[in-house]
Short mmCIF file of C-alpha atoms in Angstrom, two decimals:
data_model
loop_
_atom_site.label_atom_id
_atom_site.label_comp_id
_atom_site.label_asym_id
_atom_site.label_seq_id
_atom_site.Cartn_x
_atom_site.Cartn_y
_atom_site.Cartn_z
CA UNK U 20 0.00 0.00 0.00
CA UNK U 21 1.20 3.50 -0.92
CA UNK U 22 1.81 6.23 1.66
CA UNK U 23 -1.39 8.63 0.90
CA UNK U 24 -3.31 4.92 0.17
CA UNK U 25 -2.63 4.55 3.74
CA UNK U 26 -3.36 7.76 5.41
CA UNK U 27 -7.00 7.61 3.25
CA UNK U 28 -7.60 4.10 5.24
CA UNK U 29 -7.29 5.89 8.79
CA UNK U 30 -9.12 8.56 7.97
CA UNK U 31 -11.98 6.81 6.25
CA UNK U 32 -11.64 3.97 9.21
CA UNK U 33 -12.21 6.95 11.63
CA UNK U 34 -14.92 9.23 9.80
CA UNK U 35 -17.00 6.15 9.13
CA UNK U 36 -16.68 5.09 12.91
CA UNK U 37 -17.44 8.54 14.13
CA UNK U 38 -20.24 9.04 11.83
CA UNK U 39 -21.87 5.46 12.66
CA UNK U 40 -22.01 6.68 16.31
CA UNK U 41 -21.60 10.01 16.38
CA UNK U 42 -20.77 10.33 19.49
CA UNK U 43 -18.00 13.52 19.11
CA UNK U 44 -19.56 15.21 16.47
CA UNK U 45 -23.31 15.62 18.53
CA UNK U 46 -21.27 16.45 21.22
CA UNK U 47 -19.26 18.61 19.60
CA UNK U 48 -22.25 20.23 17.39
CA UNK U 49 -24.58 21.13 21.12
CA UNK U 50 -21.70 22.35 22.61
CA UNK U 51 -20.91 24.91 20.09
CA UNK U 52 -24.65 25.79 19.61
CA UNK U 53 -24.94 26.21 23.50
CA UNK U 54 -21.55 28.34 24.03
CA UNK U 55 -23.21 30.56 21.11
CA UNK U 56 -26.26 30.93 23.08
CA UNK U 57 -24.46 31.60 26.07
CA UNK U 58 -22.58 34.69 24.33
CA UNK U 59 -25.40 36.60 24.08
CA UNK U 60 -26.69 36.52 27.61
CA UNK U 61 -22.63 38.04 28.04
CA UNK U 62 -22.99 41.24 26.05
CA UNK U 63 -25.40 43.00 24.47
CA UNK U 64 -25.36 41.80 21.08
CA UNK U 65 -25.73 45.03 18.76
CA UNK U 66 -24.01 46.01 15.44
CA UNK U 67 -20.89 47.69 16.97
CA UNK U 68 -20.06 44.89 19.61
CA UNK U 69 -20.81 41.93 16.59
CA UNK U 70 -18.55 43.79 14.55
CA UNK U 71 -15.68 43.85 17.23
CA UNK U 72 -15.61 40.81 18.81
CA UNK U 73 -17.24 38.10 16.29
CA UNK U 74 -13.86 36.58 15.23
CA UNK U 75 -13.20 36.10 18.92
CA UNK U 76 -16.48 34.76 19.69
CA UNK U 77 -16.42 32.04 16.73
CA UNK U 78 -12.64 30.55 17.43
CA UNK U 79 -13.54 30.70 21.15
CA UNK U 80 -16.25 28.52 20.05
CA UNK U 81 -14.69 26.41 17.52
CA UNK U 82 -11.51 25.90 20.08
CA UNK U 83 -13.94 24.47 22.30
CA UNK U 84 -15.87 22.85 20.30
CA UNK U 85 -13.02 21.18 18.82
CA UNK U 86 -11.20 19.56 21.73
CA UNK U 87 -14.74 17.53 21.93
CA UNK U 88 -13.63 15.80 18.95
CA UNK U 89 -9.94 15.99 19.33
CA UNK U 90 -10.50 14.10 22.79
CA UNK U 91 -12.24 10.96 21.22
CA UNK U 92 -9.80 10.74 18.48
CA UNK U 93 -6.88 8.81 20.37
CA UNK U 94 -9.08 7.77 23.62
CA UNK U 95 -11.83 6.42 21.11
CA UNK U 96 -8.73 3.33 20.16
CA UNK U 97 -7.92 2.64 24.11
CA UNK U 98 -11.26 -0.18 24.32
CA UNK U 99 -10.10 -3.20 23.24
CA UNK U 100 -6.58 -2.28 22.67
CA UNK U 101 -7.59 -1.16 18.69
CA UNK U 102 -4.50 1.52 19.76
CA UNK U 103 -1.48 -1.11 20.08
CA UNK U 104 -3.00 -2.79 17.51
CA UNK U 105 -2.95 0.35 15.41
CA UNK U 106 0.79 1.12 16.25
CA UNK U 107 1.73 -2.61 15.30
CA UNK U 108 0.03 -2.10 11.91
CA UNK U 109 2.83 -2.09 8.98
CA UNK U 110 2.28 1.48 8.55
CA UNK U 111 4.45 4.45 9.41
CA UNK U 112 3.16 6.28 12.31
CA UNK U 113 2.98 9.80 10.45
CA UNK U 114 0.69 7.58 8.23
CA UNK U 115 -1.59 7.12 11.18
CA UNK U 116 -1.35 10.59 12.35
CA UNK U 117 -2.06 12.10 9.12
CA UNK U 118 -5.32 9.62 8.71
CA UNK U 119 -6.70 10.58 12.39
CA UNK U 120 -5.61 14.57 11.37
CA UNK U 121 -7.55 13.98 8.25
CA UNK U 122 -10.37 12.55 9.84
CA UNK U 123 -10.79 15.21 12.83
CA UNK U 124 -10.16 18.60 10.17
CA UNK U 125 -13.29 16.87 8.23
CA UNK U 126 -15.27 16.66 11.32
CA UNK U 127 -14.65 20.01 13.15
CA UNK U 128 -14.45 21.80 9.69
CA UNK U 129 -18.40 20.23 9.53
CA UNK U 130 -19.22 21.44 13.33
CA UNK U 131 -18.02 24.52 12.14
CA UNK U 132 -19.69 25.31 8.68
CA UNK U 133 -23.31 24.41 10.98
CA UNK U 134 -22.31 26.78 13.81
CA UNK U 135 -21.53 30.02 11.33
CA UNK U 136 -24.94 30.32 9.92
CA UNK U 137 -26.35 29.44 13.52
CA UNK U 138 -24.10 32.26 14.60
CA UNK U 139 -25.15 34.31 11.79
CA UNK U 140 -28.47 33.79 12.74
CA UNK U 141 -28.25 34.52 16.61
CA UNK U 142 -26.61 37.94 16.18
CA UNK U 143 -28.01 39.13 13.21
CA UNK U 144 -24.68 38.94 11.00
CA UNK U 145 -24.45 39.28 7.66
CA UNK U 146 -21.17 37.08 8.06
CA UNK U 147 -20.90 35.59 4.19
CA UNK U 148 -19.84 38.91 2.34
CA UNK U 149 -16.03 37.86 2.20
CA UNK U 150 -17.01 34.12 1.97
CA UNK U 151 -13.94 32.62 -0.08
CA UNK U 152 -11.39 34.26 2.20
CA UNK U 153 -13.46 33.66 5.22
CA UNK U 154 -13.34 29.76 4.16
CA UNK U 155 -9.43 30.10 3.56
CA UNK U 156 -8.99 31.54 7.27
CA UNK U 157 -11.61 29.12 8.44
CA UNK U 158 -9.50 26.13 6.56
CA UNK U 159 -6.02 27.34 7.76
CA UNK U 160 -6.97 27.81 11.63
CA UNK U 161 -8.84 24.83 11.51
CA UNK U 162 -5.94 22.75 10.30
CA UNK U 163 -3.70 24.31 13.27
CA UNK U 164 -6.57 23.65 15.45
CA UNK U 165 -6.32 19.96 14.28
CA UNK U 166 -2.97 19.52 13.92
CA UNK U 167 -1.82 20.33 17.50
CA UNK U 168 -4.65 18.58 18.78
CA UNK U 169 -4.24 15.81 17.33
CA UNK U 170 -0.38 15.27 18.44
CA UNK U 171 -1.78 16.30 21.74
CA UNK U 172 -4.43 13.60 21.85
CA UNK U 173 -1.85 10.97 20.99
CA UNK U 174 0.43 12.41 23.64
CA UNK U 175 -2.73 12.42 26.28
CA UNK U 176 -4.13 8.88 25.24
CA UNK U 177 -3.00 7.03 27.95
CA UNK U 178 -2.88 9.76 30.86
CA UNK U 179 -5.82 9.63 33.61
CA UNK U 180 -6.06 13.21 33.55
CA UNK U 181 -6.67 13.67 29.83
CA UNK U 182 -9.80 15.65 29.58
CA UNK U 183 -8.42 18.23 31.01
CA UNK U 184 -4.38 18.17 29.97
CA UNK U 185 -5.75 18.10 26.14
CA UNK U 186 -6.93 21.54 26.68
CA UNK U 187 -4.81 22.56 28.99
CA UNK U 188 -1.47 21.79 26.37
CA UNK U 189 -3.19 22.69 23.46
CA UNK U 190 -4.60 26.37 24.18
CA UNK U 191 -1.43 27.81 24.77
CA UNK U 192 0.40 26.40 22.11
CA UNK U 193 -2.88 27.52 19.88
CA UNK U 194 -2.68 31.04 20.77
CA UNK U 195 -0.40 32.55 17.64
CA UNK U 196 -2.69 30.61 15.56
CA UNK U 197 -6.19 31.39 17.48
CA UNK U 198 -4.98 35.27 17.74
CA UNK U 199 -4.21 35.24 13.69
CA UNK U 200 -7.69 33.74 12.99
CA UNK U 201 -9.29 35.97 15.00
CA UNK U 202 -8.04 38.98 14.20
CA UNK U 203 -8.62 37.92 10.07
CA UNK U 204 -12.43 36.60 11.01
CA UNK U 205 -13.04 39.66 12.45
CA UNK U 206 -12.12 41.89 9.90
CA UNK U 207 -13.87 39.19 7.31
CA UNK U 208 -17.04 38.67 9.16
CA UNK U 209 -17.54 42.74 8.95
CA UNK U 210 -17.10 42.75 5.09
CA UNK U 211 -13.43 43.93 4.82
CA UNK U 212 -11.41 42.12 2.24
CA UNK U 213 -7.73 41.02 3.82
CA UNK U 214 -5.34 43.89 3.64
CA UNK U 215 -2.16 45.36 4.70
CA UNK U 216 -3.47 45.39 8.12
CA UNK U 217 -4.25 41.73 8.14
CA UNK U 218 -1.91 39.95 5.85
CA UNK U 219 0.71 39.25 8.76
CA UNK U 220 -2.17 37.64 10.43
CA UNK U 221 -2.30 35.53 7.45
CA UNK U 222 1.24 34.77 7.23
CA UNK U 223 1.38 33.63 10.15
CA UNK U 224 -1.22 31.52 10.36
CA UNK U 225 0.51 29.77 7.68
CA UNK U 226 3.52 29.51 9.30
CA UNK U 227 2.43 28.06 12.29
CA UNK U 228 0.57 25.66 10.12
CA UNK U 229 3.75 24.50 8.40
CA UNK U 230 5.91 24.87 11.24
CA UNK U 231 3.89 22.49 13.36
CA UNK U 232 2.52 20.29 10.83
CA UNK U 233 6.38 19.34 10.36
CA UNK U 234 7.08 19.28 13.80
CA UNK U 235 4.50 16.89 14.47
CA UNK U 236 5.15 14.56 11.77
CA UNK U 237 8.66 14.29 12.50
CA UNK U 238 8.05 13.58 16.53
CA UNK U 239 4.77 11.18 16.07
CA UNK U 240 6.90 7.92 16.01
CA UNK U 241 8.08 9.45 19.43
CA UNK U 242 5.13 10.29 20.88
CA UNK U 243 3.21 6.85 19.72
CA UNK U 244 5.83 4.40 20.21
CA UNK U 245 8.08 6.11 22.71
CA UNK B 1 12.84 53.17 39.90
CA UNK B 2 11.08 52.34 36.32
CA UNK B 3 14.13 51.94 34.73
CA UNK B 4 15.51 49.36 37.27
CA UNK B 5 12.39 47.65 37.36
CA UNK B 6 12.51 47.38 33.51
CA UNK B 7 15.98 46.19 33.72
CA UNK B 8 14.90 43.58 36.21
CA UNK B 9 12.13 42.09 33.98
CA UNK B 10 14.27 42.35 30.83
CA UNK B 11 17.21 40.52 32.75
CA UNK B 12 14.74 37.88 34.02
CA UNK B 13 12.84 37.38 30.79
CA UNK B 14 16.36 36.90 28.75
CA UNK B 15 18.17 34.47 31.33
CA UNK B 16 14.59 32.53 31.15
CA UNK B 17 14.89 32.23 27.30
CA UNK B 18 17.80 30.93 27.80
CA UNK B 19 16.86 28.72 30.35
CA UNK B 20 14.44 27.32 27.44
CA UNK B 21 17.37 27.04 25.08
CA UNK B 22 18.82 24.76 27.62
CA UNK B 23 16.10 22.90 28.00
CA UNK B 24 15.00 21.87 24.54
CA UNK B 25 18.79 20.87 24.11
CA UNK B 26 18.62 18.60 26.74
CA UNK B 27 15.27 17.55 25.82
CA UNK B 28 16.19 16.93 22.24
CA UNK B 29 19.91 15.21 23.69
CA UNK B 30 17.63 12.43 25.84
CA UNK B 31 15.44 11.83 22.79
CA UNK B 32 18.08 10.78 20.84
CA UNK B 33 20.08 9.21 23.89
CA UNK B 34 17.06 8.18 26.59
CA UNK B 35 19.71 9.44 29.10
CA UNK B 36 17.82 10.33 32.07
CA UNK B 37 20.25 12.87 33.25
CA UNK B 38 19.11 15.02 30.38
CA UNK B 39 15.35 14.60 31.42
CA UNK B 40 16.59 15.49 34.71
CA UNK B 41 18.18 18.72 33.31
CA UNK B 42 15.65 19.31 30.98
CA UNK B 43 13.29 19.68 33.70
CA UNK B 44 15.38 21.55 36.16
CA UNK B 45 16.50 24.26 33.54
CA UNK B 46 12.55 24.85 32.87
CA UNK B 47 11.94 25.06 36.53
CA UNK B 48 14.29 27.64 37.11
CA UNK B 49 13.65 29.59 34.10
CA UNK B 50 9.57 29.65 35.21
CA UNK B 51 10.70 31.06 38.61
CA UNK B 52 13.04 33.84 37.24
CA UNK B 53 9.89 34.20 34.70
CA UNK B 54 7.49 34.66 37.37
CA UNK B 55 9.81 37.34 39.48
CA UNK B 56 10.74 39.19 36.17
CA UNK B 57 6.92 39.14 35.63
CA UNK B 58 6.03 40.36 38.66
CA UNK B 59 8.61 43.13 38.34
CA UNK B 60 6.68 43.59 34.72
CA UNK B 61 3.23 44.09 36.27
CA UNK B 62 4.89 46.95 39.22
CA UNK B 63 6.91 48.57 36.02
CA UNK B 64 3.83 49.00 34.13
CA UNK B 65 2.23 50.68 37.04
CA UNK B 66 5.19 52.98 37.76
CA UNK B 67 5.24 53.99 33.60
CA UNK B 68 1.15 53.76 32.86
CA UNK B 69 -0.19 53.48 35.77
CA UNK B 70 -2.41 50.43 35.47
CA UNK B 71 -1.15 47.21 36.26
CA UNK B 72 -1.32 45.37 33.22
CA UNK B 73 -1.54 46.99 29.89
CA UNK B 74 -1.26 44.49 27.63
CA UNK B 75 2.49 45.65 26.71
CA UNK B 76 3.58 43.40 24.34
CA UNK B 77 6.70 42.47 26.08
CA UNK B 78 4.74 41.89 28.96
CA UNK B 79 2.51 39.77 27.34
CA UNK B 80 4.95 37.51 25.45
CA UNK B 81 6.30 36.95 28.57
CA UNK B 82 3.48 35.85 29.66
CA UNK B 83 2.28 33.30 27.00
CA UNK B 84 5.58 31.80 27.12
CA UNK B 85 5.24 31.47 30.88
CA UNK B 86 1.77 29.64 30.07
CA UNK B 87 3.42 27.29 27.39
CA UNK B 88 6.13 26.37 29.58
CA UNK B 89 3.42 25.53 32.91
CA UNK B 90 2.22 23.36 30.38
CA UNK B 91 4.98 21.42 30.10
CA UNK B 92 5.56 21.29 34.30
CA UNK B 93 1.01 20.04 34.77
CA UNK B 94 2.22 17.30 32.22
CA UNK B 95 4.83 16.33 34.22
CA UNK B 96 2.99 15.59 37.12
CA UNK B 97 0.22 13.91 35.49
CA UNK B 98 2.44 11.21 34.08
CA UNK B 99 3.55 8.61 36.66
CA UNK B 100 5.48 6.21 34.47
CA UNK B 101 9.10 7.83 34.30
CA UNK B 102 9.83 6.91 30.84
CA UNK B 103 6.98 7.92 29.27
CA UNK B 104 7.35 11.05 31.39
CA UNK B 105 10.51 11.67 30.29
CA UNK B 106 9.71 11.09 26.36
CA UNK B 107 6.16 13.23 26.59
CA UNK B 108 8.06 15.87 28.62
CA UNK B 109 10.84 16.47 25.81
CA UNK B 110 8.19 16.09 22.90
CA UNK B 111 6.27 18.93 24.63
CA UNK B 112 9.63 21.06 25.02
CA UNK B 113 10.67 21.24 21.04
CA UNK B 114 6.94 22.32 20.53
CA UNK B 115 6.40 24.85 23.66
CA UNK B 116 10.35 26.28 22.36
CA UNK B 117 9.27 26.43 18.91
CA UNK B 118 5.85 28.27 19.89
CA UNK B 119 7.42 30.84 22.01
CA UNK B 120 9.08 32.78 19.06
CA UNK B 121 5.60 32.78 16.85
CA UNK B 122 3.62 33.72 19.62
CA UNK B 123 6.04 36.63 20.40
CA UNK B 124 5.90 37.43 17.08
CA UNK B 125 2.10 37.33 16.70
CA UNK B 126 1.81 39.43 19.96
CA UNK B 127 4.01 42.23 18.65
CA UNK B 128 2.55 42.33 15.39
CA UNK B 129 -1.08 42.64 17.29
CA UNK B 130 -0.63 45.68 19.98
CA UNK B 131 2.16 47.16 18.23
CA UNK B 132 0.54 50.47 19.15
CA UNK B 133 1.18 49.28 23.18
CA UNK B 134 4.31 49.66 23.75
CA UNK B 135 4.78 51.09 26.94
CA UNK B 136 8.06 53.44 27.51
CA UNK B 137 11.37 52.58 27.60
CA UNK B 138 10.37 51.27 23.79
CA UNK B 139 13.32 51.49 20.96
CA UNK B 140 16.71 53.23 22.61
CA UNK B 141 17.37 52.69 26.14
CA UNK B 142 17.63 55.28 28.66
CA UNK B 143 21.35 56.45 29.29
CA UNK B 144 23.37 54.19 31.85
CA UNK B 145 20.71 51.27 31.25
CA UNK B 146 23.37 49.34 29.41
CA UNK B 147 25.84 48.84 32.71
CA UNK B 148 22.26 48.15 34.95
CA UNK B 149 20.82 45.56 32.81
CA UNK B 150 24.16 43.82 32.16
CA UNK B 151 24.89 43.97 35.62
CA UNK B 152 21.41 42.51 36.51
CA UNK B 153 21.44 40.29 33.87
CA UNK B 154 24.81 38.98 35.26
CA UNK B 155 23.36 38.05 38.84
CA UNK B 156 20.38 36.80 37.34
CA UNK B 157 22.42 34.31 34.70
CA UNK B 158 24.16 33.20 37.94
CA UNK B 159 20.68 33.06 40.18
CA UNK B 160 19.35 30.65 37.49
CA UNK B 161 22.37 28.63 36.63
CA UNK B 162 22.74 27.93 41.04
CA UNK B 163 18.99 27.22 40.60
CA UNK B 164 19.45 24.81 37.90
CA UNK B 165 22.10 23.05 39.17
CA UNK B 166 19.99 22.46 42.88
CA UNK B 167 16.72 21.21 40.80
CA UNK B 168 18.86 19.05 39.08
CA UNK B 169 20.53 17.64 42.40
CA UNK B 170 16.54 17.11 43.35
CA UNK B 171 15.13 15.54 40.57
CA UNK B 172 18.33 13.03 40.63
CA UNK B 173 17.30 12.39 44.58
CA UNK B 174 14.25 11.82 43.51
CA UNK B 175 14.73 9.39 40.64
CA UNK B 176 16.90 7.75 43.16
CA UNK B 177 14.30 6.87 45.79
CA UNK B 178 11.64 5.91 42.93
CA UNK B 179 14.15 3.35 41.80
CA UNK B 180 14.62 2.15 45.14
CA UNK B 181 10.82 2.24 45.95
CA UNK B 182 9.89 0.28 42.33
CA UNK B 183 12.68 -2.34 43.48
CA UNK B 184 11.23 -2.84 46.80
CA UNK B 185 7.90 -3.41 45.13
CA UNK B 186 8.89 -6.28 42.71
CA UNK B 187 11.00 -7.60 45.54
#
């Protein structure tokens, strides 16, 4: 089996288990539909507040929403040992990592495409105007999202503690990334095209994506095997 | 009085970077050798350079109230500090979470490369963000802060290194008694 042949098998392995339970992605979906609704008891939700704080409010959201999924992805092997088994398979670990990273970008890129409109809809945004570079943000902060997560679930899997040292390890190391995406989704959300003011925000959200994405792939044999 | 407590921070804040430099070398040394020594420096470098980053912070928070007169104004300096502070307690909760020493050891160093390689980008990201807070002394230094900072940077290179060198004797003690304790068990 080729390389990419492989990672498709994990990731297809792991979207069709989550999606015959569903048991991160429900979980995952209320939660980010509840911290929404909770927002607006916060702050008085007019025009001029929406406009300065939505890109905060959404990665807030999707960060939490997120680590929901991320959680499951490592823990969800533990039962049965489907984990050592996994690591035994004739398949480079990056391979595995890649699949599982795969997997989780498809499912909290979906719990995040249903919470924008449902945002849109709670506080009256007209959030679509910049869609395509909204997407691009929303598809570059969601893979940084994913992939420290998901080097931070393997690195959790087998700790007691691990609900709360996912987002305890993660949050920090998300903040260049989270502060980029916010600052762009803000500036997206109210209708201005990215600019000079925003295209460092841009950069390095892109940076951090290739920075860790490398990192992790060259440390994952580490971190799974030991 | 601002000036020294900038000098103080800035001192504290540099001998804690390189307090991180330290420890990613010795974190990336025991990946590739699974010496424990190196786990045992790795750790004792980051505990000392999170102390010296807590007093330099501390001096950060009265400085900003001598120079704007609130106690935290987001100055980017400040605030780098900070998140790298956060990154790097991280690394110490995992720590104590794990109880099997060499998966300790190899989590540990994993999370070091990635908290050393996030400090720089979130620095980065910070300044780039409230460039427009920068609280005074920003660009130039004020005359005669060259000898002060050296000098404080000096005693605070030597603070950490003595530091180091007693977490290190610690963590050893400690490893130590584990051994002993995990023998006694299987015995």
């Amino acid at each position: 089996m080729g390389y990419f042949r492989q990672v498709a098998v994990v990731a297809f392995k792991d979207l069709r288990a989550e999606l015959r339970t569903k048991e991160a992605i429900n979980a995952s979906l209320a939660f980010s539909i509840v911290i929404l609704l909770l927002f607006s008891f916060a702050f008085d939700p007019s025009e001029d507040t929406m406009r300065e704080i939505s890109g905060g409010l959404l990665w807030i959201v999707f960060a939490f929403a997120g680590t929901l999924t991320l959680n499951r992805s490592f823990a969800r092997e533990l039962p049965n040992d489907c984990l050592d088994a996994l690591i035994a398979a004739p398949l480079p670990a990056s391979a595995l990592f890649l699949g599982k990273c795969l997997a989780n970008y498809a499912l909290v890129l979906a719990v995040e495409l249903v919470s924008l409109p449902v945002f849109g809809i709670f506080y009256n945004v007209r959030w679509a105007r910049q869609f395509p570079e909204l997407l691009l943000v929303l598809l570059l902060g969601t893979w940084a999202l994913t992939v420290i997560g998901t080097i931070f679930s393997a690195l959790t899997v087998n700790i007691k503690l691990r609900e709360v040292m996912l987002p305890m390890l993660t949050y920090p190391i998300l903040i260049p990334a989270l502060m980029s995406a916010m600052q762009l989704t803000t500036a997206l959300v109210g209708g201005t095209a990215i600019n000079s003011d925003t295209i460092d925000s841009l950069k390095m959200l892109i940076g951090f994506d290739i920075v860790f994405t490398a990192v992790s792939l060259a440390l994952v044999e580490t971190v799974l095997v030991g | 009085m601002r000036d020294a407590l900038f000098s103080f921070f800035g001192s504290g804040a540099l001998v804690a970077m390189a307090a991180a430099v330290v420890a990613l070398v010795a974190s990336v040394v025991f990946l590739r050798t699974r010496n424990f020594l190196y786990d045992a420096l790795a750790l004792a470098s980051t505990e000392a350079g999170f102390v010296l980053l807590a007093a330099a912070l501390a001096a950060g928070v009265l400085w900003s109230h001598t120079a704007a007169g609130v106690w935290w104004a987001w100055d980017t300096r400040l605030t780098s500090a900070l998140v790298c502070g956060l990154v790097y307690a991280a690394y110490l909760m995992l720590r104590r979470a794990i109880e099997e020493p060499t998966e300790r050891a190899t989590s540990a160093a994993v999370v070091s490369v990635f908290a050393f390689l996030d400090a720089p980008l979130a620095s980065i990201a910070i300044a780039w963000w409230r460039a427009h807070r920068t609280l005074p002394p920003e660009g130039g230094p004020p005359p005669g802060w060259g000898a002060l900072a050296s000098g404080n940077a000096l005693a605070m290179l030597v603070l950490g290194a003595a530091l180091t060198v007693i977490l290190l004797r610690r963590e050893e003690r400690r490893r130590a008694q584990d051994a002993r304790r995990r023998a006694a068990l299987t015995l």
